[in-house]
Coordinates of C-alpha atoms in Angstrom, one line a residue:
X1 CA 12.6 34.4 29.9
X2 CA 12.9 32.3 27.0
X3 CA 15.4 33.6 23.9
X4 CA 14.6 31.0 21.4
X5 CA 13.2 33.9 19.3
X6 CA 13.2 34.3 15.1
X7 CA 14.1 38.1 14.5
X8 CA 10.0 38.4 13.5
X9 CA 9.1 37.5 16.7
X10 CA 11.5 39.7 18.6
X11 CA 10.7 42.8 17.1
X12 CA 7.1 41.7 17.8
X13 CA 7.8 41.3 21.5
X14 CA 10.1 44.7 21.5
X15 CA 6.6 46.8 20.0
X16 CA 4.9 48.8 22.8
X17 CA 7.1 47.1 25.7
X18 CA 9.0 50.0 28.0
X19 CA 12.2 50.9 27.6
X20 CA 13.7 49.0 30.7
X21 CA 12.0 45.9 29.1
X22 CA 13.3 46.2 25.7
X23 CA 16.7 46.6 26.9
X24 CA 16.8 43.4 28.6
X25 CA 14.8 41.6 25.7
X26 CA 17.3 43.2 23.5
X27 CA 20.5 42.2 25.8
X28 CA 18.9 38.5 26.1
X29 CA 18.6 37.8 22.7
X30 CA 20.6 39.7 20.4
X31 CA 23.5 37.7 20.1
X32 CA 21.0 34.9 18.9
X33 CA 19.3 36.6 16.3
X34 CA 22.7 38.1 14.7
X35 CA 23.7 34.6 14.7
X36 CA 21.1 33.4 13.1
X37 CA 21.4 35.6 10.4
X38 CA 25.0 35.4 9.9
X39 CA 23.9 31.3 9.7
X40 CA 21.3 32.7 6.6
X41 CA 24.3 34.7 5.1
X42 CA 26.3 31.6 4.8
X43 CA 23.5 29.3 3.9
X44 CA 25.5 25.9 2.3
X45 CA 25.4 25.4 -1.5
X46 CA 24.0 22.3 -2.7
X47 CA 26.3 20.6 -5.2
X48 CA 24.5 18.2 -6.5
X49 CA 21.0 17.7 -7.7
X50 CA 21.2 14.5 -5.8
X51 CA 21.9 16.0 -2.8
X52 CA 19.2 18.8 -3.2
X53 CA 16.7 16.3 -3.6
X54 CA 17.9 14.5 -0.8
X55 CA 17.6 17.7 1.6
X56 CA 14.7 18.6 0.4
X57 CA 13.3 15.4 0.6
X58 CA 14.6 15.2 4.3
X59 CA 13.0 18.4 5.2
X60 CA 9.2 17.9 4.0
X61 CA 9.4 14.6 5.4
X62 CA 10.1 15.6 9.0
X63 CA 7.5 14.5 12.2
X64 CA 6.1 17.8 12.5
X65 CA 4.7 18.2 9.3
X66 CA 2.9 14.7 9.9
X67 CA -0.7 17.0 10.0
X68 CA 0.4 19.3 7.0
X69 CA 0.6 18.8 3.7
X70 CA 3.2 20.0 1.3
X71 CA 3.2 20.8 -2.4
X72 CA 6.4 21.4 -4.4
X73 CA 7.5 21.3 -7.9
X74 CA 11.0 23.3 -9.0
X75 CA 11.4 23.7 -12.5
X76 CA 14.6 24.3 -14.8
X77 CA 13.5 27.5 -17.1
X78 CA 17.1 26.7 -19.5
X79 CA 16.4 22.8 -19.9
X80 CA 12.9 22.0 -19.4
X81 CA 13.8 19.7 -16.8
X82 CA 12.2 18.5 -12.9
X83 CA 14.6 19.2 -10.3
X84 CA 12.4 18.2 -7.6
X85 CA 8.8 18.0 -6.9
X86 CA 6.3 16.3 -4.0
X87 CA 2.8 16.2 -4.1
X88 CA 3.2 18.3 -7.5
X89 CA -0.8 17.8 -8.4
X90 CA -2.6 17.5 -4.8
X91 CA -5.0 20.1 -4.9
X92 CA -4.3 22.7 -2.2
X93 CA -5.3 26.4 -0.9
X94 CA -2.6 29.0 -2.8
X95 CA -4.3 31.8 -0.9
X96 CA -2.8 35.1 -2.9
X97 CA -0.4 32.6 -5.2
X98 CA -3.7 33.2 -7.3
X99 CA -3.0 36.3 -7.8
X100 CA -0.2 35.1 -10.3
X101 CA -3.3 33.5 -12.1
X102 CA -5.4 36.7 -12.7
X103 CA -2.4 38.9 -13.3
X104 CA -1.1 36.9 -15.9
X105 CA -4.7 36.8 -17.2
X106 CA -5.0 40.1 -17.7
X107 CA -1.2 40.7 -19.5
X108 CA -2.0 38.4 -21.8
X109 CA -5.9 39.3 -22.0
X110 CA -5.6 43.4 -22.4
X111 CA -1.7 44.2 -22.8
X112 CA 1.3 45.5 -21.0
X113 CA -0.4 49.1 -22.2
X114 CA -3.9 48.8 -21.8
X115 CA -5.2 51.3 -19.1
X116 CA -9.0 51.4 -17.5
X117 CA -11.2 54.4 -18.5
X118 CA -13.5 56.4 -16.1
X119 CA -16.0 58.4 -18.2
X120 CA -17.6 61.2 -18.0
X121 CA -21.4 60.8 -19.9
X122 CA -24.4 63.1 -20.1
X123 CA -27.5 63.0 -22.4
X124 CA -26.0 66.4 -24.3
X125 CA -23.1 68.8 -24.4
X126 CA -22.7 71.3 -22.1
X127 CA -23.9 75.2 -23.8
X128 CA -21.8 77.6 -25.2
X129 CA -21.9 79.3 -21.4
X130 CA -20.9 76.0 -19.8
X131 CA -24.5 75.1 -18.4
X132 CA -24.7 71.2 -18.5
X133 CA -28.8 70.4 -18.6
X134 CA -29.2 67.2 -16.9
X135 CA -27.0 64.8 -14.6
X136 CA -23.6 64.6 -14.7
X137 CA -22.8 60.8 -14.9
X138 CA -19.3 59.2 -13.6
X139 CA -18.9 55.7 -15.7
X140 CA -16.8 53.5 -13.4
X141 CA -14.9 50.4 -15.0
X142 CA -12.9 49.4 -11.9
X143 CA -9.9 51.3 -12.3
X144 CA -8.4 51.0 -8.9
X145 CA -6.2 53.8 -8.6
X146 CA -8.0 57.1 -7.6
X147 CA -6.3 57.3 -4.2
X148 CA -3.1 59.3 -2.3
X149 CA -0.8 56.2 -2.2
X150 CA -0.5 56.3 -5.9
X151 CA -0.9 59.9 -6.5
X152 CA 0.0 61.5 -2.9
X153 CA -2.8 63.0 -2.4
X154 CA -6.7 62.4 -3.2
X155 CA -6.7 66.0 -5.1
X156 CA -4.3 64.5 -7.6
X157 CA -5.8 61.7 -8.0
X158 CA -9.4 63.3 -9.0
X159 CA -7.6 65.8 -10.9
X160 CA -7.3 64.0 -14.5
X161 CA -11.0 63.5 -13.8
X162 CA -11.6 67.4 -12.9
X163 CA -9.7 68.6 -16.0
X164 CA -11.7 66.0 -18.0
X165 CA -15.0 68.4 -16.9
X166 CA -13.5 71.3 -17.0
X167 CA -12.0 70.5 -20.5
X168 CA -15.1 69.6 -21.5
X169 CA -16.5 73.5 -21.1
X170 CA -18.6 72.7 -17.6
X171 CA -19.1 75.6 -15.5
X172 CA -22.3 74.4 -13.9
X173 CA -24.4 71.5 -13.9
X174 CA -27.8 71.9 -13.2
X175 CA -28.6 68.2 -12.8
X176 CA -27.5 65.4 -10.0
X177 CA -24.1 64.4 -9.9
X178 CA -24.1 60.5 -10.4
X179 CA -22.0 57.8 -10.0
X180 CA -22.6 54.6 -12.6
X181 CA -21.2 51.4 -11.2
X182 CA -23.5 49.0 -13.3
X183 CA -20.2 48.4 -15.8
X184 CA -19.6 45.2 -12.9
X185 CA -22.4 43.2 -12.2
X186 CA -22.4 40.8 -8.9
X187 CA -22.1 41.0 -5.2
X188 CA -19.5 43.8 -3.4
X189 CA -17.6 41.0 -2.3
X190 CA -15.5 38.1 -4.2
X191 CA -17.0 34.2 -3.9
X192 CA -15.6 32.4 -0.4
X193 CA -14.8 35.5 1.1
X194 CA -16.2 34.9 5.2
X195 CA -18.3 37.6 6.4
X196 CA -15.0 38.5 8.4
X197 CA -13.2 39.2 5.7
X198 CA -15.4 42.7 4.7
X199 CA -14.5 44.1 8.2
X200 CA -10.9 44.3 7.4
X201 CA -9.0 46.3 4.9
X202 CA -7.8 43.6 2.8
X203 CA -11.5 42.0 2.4
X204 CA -13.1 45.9 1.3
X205 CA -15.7 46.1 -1.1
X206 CA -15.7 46.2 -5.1
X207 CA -17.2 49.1 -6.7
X208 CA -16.4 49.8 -10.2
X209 CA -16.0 53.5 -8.6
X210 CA -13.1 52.9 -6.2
X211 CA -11.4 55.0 -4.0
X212 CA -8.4 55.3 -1.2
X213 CA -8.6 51.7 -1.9
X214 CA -12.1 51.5 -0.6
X215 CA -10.8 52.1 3.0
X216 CA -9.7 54.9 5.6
X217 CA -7.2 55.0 8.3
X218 CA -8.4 55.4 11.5
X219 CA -6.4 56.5 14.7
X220 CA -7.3 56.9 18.2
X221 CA -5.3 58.5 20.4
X222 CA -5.7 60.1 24.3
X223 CA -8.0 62.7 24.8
X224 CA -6.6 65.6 26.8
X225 CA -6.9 64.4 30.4
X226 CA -8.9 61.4 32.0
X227 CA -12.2 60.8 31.8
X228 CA -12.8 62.5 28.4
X229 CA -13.2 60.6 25.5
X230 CA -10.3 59.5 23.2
X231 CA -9.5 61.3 20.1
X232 CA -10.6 59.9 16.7
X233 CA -9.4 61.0 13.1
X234 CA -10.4 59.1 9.6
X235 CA -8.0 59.9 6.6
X236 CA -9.2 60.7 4.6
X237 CA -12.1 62.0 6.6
X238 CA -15.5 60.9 4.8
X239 CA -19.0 62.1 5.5
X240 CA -19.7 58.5 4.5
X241 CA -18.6 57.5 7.8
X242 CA -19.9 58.4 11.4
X243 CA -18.2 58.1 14.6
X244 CA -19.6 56.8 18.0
X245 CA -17.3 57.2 20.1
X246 CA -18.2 55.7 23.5
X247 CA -14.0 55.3 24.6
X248 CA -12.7 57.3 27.5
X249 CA -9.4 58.3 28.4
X250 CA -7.9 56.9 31.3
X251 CA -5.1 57.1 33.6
X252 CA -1.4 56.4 31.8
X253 CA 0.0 53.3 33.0
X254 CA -3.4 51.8 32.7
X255 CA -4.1 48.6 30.1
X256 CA -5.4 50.0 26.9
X257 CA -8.4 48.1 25.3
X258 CA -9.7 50.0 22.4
X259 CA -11.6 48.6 19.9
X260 CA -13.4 49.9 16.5
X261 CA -16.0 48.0 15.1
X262 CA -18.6 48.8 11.6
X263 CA -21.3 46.3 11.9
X264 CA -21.5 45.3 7.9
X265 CA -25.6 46.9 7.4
X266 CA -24.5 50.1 9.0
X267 CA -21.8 53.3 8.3
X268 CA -21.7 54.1 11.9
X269 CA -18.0 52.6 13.8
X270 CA -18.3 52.4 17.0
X271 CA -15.2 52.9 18.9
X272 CA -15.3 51.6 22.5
X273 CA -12.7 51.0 25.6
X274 CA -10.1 52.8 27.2
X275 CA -7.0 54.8 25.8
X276 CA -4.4 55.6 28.7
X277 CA -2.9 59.0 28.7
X278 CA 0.8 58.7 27.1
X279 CA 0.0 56.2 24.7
X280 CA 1.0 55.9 21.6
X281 CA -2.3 56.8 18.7
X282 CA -3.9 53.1 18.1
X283 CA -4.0 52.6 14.1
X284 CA -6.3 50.4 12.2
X285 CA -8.4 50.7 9.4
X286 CA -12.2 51.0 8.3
X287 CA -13.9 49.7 4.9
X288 CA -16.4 51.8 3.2
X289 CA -20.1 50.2 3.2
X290 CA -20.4 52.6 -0.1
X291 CA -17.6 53.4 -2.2
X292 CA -19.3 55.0 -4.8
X293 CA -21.0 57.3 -2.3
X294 CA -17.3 58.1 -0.9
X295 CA -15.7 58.9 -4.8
X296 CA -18.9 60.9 -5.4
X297 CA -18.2 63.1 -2.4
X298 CA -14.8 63.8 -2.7
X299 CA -14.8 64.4 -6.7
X300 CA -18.0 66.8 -5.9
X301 CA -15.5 68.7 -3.5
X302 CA -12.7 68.7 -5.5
X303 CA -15.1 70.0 -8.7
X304 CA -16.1 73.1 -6.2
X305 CA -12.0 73.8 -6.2
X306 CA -12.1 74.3 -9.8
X307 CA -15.6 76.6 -10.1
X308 CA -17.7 74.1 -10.9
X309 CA -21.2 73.7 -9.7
X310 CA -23.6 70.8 -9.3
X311 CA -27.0 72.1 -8.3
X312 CA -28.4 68.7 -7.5
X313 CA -27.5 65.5 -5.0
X314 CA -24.9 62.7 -5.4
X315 CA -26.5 59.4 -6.4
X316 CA -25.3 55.8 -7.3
X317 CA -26.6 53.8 -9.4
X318 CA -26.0 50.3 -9.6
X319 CA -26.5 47.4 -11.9
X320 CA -29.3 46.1 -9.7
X321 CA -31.0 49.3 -10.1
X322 CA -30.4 49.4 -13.8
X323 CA -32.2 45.6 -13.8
X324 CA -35.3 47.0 -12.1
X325 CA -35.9 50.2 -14.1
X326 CA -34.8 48.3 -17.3
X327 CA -33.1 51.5 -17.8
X328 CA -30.7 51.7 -21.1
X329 CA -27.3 51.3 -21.3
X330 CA -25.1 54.0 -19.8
X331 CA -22.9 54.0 -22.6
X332 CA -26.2 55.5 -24.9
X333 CA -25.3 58.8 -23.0
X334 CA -22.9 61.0 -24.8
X335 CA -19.0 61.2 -23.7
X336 CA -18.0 64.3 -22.7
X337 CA -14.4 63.2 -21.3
X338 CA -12.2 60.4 -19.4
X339 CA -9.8 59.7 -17.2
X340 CA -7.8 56.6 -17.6
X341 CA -5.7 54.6 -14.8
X342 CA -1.8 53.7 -15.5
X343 CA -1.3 51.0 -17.8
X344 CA -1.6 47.3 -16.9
X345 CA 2.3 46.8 -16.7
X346 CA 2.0 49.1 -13.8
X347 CA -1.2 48.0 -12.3
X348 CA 0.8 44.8 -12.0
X349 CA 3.3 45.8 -10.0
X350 CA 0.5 47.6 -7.7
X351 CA -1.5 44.0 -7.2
X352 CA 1.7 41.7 -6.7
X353 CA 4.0 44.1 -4.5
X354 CA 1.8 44.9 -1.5
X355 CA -0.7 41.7 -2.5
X356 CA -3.7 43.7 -3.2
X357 CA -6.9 42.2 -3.2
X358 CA -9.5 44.8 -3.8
X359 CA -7.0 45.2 -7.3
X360 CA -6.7 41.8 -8.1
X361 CA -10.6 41.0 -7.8
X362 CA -11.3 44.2 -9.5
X363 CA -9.0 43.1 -12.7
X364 CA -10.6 40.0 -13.4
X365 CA -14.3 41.0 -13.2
X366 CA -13.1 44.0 -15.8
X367 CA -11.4 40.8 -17.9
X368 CA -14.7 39.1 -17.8
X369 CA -16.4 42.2 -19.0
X370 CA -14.4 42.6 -22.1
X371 CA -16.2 38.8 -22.7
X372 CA -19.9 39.8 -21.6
X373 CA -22.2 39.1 -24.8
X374 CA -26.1 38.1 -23.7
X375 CA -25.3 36.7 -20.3
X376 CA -26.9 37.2 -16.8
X377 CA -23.3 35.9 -15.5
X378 CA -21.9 37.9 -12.6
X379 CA -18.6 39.9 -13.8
X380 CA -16.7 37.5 -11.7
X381 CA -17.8 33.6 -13.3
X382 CA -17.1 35.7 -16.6
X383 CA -13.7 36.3 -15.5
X384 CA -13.1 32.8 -14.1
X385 CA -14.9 31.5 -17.6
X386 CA -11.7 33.5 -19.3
X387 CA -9.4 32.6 -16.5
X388 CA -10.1 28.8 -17.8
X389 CA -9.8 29.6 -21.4
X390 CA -6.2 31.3 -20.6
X391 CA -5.1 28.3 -18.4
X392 CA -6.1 25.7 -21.7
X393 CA -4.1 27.7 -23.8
X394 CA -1.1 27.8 -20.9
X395 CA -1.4 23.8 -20.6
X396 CA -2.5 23.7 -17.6
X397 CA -5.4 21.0 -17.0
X398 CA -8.6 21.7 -15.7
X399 CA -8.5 19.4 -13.0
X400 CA -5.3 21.3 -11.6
X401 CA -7.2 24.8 -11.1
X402 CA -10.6 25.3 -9.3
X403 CA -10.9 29.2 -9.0
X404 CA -14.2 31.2 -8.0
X405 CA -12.2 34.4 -7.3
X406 CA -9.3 36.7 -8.7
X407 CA -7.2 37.2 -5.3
X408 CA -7.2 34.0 -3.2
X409 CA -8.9 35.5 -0.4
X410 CA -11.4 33.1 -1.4
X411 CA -10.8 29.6 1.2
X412 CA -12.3 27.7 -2.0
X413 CA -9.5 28.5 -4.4
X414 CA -7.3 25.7 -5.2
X415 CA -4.4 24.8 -7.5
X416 CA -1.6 22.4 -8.0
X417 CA 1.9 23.2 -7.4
X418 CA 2.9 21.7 -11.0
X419 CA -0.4 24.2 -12.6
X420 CA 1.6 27.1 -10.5
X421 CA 5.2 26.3 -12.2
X422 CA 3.9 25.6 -15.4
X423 CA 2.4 29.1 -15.6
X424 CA 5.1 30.8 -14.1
X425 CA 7.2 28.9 -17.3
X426 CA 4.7 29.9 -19.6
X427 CA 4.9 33.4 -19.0
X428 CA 8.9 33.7 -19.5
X429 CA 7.8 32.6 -22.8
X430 CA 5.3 35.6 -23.6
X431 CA 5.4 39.1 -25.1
X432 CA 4.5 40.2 -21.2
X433 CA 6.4 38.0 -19.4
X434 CA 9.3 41.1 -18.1
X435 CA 6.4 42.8 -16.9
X436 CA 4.7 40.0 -15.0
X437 CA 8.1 39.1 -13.6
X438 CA 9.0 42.5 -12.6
X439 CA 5.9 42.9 -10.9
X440 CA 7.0 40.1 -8.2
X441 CA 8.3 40.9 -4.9
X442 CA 12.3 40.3 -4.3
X443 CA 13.3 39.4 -1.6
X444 CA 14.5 41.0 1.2
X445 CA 14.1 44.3 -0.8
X446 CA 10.1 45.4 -1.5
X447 CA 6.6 44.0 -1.2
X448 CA 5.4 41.5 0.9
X449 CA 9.0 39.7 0.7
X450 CA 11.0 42.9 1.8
X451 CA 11.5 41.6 5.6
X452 CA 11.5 37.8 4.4
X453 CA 15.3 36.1 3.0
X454 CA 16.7 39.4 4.0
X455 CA 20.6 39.1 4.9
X456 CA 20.7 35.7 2.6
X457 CA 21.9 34.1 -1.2
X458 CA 18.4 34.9 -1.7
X459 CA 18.5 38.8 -1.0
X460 CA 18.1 41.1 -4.8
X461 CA 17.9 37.5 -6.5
X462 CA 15.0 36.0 -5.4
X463 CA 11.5 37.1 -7.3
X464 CA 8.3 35.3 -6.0
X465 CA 4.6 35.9 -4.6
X466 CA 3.5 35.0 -1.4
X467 CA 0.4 33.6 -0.3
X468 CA -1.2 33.7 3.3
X469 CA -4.1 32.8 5.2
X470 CA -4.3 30.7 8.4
X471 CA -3.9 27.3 7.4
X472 CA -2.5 28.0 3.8
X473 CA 1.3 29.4 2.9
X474 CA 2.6 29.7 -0.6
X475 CA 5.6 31.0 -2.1
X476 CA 6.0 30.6 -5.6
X477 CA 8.1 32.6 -8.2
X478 CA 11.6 32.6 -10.0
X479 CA 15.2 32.3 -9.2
X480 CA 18.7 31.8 -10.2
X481 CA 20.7 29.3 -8.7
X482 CA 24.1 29.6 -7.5
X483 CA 25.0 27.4 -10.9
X484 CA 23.5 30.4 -12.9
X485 CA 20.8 28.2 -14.0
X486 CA 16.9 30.1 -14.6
X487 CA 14.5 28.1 -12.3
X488 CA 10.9 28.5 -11.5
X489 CA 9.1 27.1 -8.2
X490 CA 6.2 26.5 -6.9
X491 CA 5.7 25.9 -3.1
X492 CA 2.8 25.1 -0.6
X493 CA 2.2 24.4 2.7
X494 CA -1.7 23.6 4.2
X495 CA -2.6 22.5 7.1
X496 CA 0.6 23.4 9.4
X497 CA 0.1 23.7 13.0
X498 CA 2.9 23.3 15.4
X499 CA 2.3 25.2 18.7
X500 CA 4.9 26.4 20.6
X501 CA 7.6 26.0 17.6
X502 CA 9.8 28.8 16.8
X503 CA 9.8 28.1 12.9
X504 CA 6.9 29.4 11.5
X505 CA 5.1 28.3 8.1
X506 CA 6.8 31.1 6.1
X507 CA 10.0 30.1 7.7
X508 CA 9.7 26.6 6.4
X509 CA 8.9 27.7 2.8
X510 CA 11.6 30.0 2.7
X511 CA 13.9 27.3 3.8
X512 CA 13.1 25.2 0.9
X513 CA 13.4 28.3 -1.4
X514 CA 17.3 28.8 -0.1
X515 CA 18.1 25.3 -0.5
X516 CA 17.2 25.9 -4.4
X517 CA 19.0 29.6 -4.1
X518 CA 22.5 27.9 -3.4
X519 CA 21.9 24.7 -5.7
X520 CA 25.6 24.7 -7.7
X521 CA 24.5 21.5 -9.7
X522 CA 22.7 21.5 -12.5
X523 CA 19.4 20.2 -13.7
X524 CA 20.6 17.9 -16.8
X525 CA 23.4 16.2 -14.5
X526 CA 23.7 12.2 -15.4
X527 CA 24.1 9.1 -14.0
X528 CA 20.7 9.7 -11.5

């Protein structure tokens, strides 16, 4: 048995193994991995900036990157100056490093305060009695938030929108209870995405009516004894979504092969293969093929909890449907209340931390609203119209950004590592720029850095986004060096493919990111 394991890939190797196993994994190689981590504690400063050229030089320049392609540029935030930089303006995949793009975007755009209102419109006021004649409409914008991560639980996030009706005199609606996501015009899903992508979690559809992130949790576990089927549960559990289950429970000891699968045209998951008794519940996740279906049915429940009654259906209605029946604007219909989603400072946080795509995407079609005049553009190219504008004003050149979507799931995004740094500078410089930083994971504590540059000079100091897809890693963000000086960085890595090695992509990104952590020089040093 081989012990040239990283801590990642131990702990990988350790999940679902026996206990006799783990004990000898464990006994094998954990001496190695402590000792690699007291090596990260005592990473080596850099004294020089000659000398943290020179090792960063050394270490992009190695054999096994001869297929890949770097791009790095490290900035001085205090002087202004270069401390190092390769392949600073080669165009290359920053897979979620756009995210820094259309956050930033909408800081400056809308406002560390500005917050997303759902409305509530009809084509009157409710009566004296609280009788509402006519449809109850539900005027999404995109606000992200209605979902029990945020709030704890789905109740409290509908509630804001419950007490808007409720405020609003409604005892009974004798009408259809509709939800209006024509604010966003264009396909479910962002430019690039691969059909893939809308299976998983991360790739869910947009709806301007959005909730429990567009997604539930699905987990299969053992039926009671062999031969019956396994046990499935969705939270939250949505009418929206049928089962098939065609798994059966087997004998324990046996190899588990479960598998749950919504073809993209249908609602139905199928959930096939064989679950042995014992077992652990199998987790994973399934998208919605409707969110605005899904909010309508749980805000229609949670509206029977406070007394109020909708006589007719749920229906959604789209901006396609609103372009066939050349229907009127939504926003003729009288406003009878709102709910409105935290403000952007916090939304921030809730796109950068975990990397949230459905949030990200979401933000800059609402952007490109804000902008919509006479067009027939989608809400998307009217966000990546602004996106441009922004990036002019930042002084970044167009030739350094080519975006067609907000959250770099698209495999068509690309950017320079000097456009990166220069942004990340600019924003230090704005009204906004605490919140944007803030937002950023640190490293080794929260977000998508919490297990990365854990036990190292990086850990509490280091603030950066990641960026992953397969042949794309990015890491770009701010840091102090061990000389005290502000620096931002930008770095990439496309195109990596080394089989068999124990250092993966993010492990060679991180390396260059310690290397500026401990540099005790300083940028403006002479005689180079």
């Amino acid at each position: 048995m081989s012990c040239n394991l990283s801590a990642h890939d131990a702990i990988r190797r350790l999940a679902g193994k026996r206990v006799s196993r783990c004990v000898i994994l464990m006994t094998a190689c954990l001496q190695p991995i402590l000792a690699a981590a007291q090596s990260a504690t005592n990473w080596p400063a850099v004294t020089n900036l000659a000398e943290l050229r020179q090792k960063l030089a050394d270490h992009v320049n190695q054999p096994r990157f001869a297929g890949a392609v770097w791009g790095i540029k490290a900035v001085s935030l205090d002087t202004g100056a270069t401390l190092f930089e390769h392949n600073s303006r080669k165009l290359l995949s920053p897979a979620s490093n756009a995210k820094l793009y259309t956050v930033a975007l909408g800081l400056e755009r809308l406002g560390p305060d500005h917050r997303i209102r759902t409305s509530l419109l009809a084509e009157k006021k409710p009566t004296a009695e609280g009788t509402l004649e006519g449809d109850l409409v539900v005027y999404g914008r995109g606000d992200p938030t209605f979902n029990a991560r945020i709030h704890g639980s789905l109740s409290k996030a509908l509630e804001p929108l419950v007490s808007a009706v409720t405020n609003a005199g409604i005892k009974q609606v004798n009408g259809a209870l509709v939800g209006e996501t024509s604010f966003l015009r264009g396909p479910e899903f962002g430019s690039g995405w691969t059909w893939d992508d809308a299976l998983e979690y991360y790739g869910a559809e947009m709806s301007a009516l959005t909730i429990s992130d567009n997604y539930a949790d699905l987990s299969i576990g053992p039926g009671s004894a062999a031969g019956e089927p396994a046990k499935v549960t969705l939270k939250p559990n949505t009418a929206c979504l049928v089962i098939s289950n065609r798994s059966e429970t087997v004998a324990a000891g046996e190899r588990r092969t479960i598998r749950a699968f919504r073809p993209l045209d249908r609602n139905v998951v199928y959930v096939t293969g064989r679950m042995p008794l014992g077992e652990p519940a199998y987790a994973t996740e399934v998208t919605f093929p409707e969110p605005a279906a899904v909010f309508l049915e749980f805000f229609r429940q949670e509206l029977e909890k406070a007394g109020v009654r909708v006589t007719g259906a749920n229906r959604v209605r789209d901006w396609i449907t609103r372009l066939v029946e050349n229907a009127p604007p939504a926003t003729n219909l009288v406003e009878l209340g709102f709910a409105e989603s935290p403000p952007m400072s916090e939304l921030a946080r809730e796109i950068q931390k975990p990397s949230q795509n459905l949030y990200t995407d979401l933000l800059l079609a609402y952007v490109g609203e804000q902008k919509r005049g006479s067009q027939s553009s989608t809400s998307e190219d009217l966000g990546i119209e602004e996106l441009n504008r922004f990036l002019r004003q930042a002084g970044i050149k167009a030739e350094e950004v080519a975006f067609e979507e907000g959250s770099g799931l698209s495999r068509n995004n690309v950017c320079t590592a000097n456009a990166t740094a220069t942004l990340l500078a600019y924003m230090t410089r704005q009204p906004a720029g605490k919140f944007y930083t803030e937002a950023l994971p640190l490293a080794g504590v929260d977000g998508t850095l919490r297990n990365r540059l854990k036990n190292t000079p990086a850990t509490g100091k280091l603030r950066a986004k990641t960026g992953t897809l397969r042949w794309a890693n990015s890491l770009s963000g701010y840091v102090t060096s061990a000389a005290g000086e502000r620096l931002a960085f930008s770095i990439m890595l496309n195109r990596y493919y080394n089989p068999g090695a124990t250092n993966t992509a993010r492990s060679e990104l991180d390396t260059v990111a310690l290397w500026l952590t401990t540099f005790a020089g300083r940028s403006n040093e002479t005689g180079l």
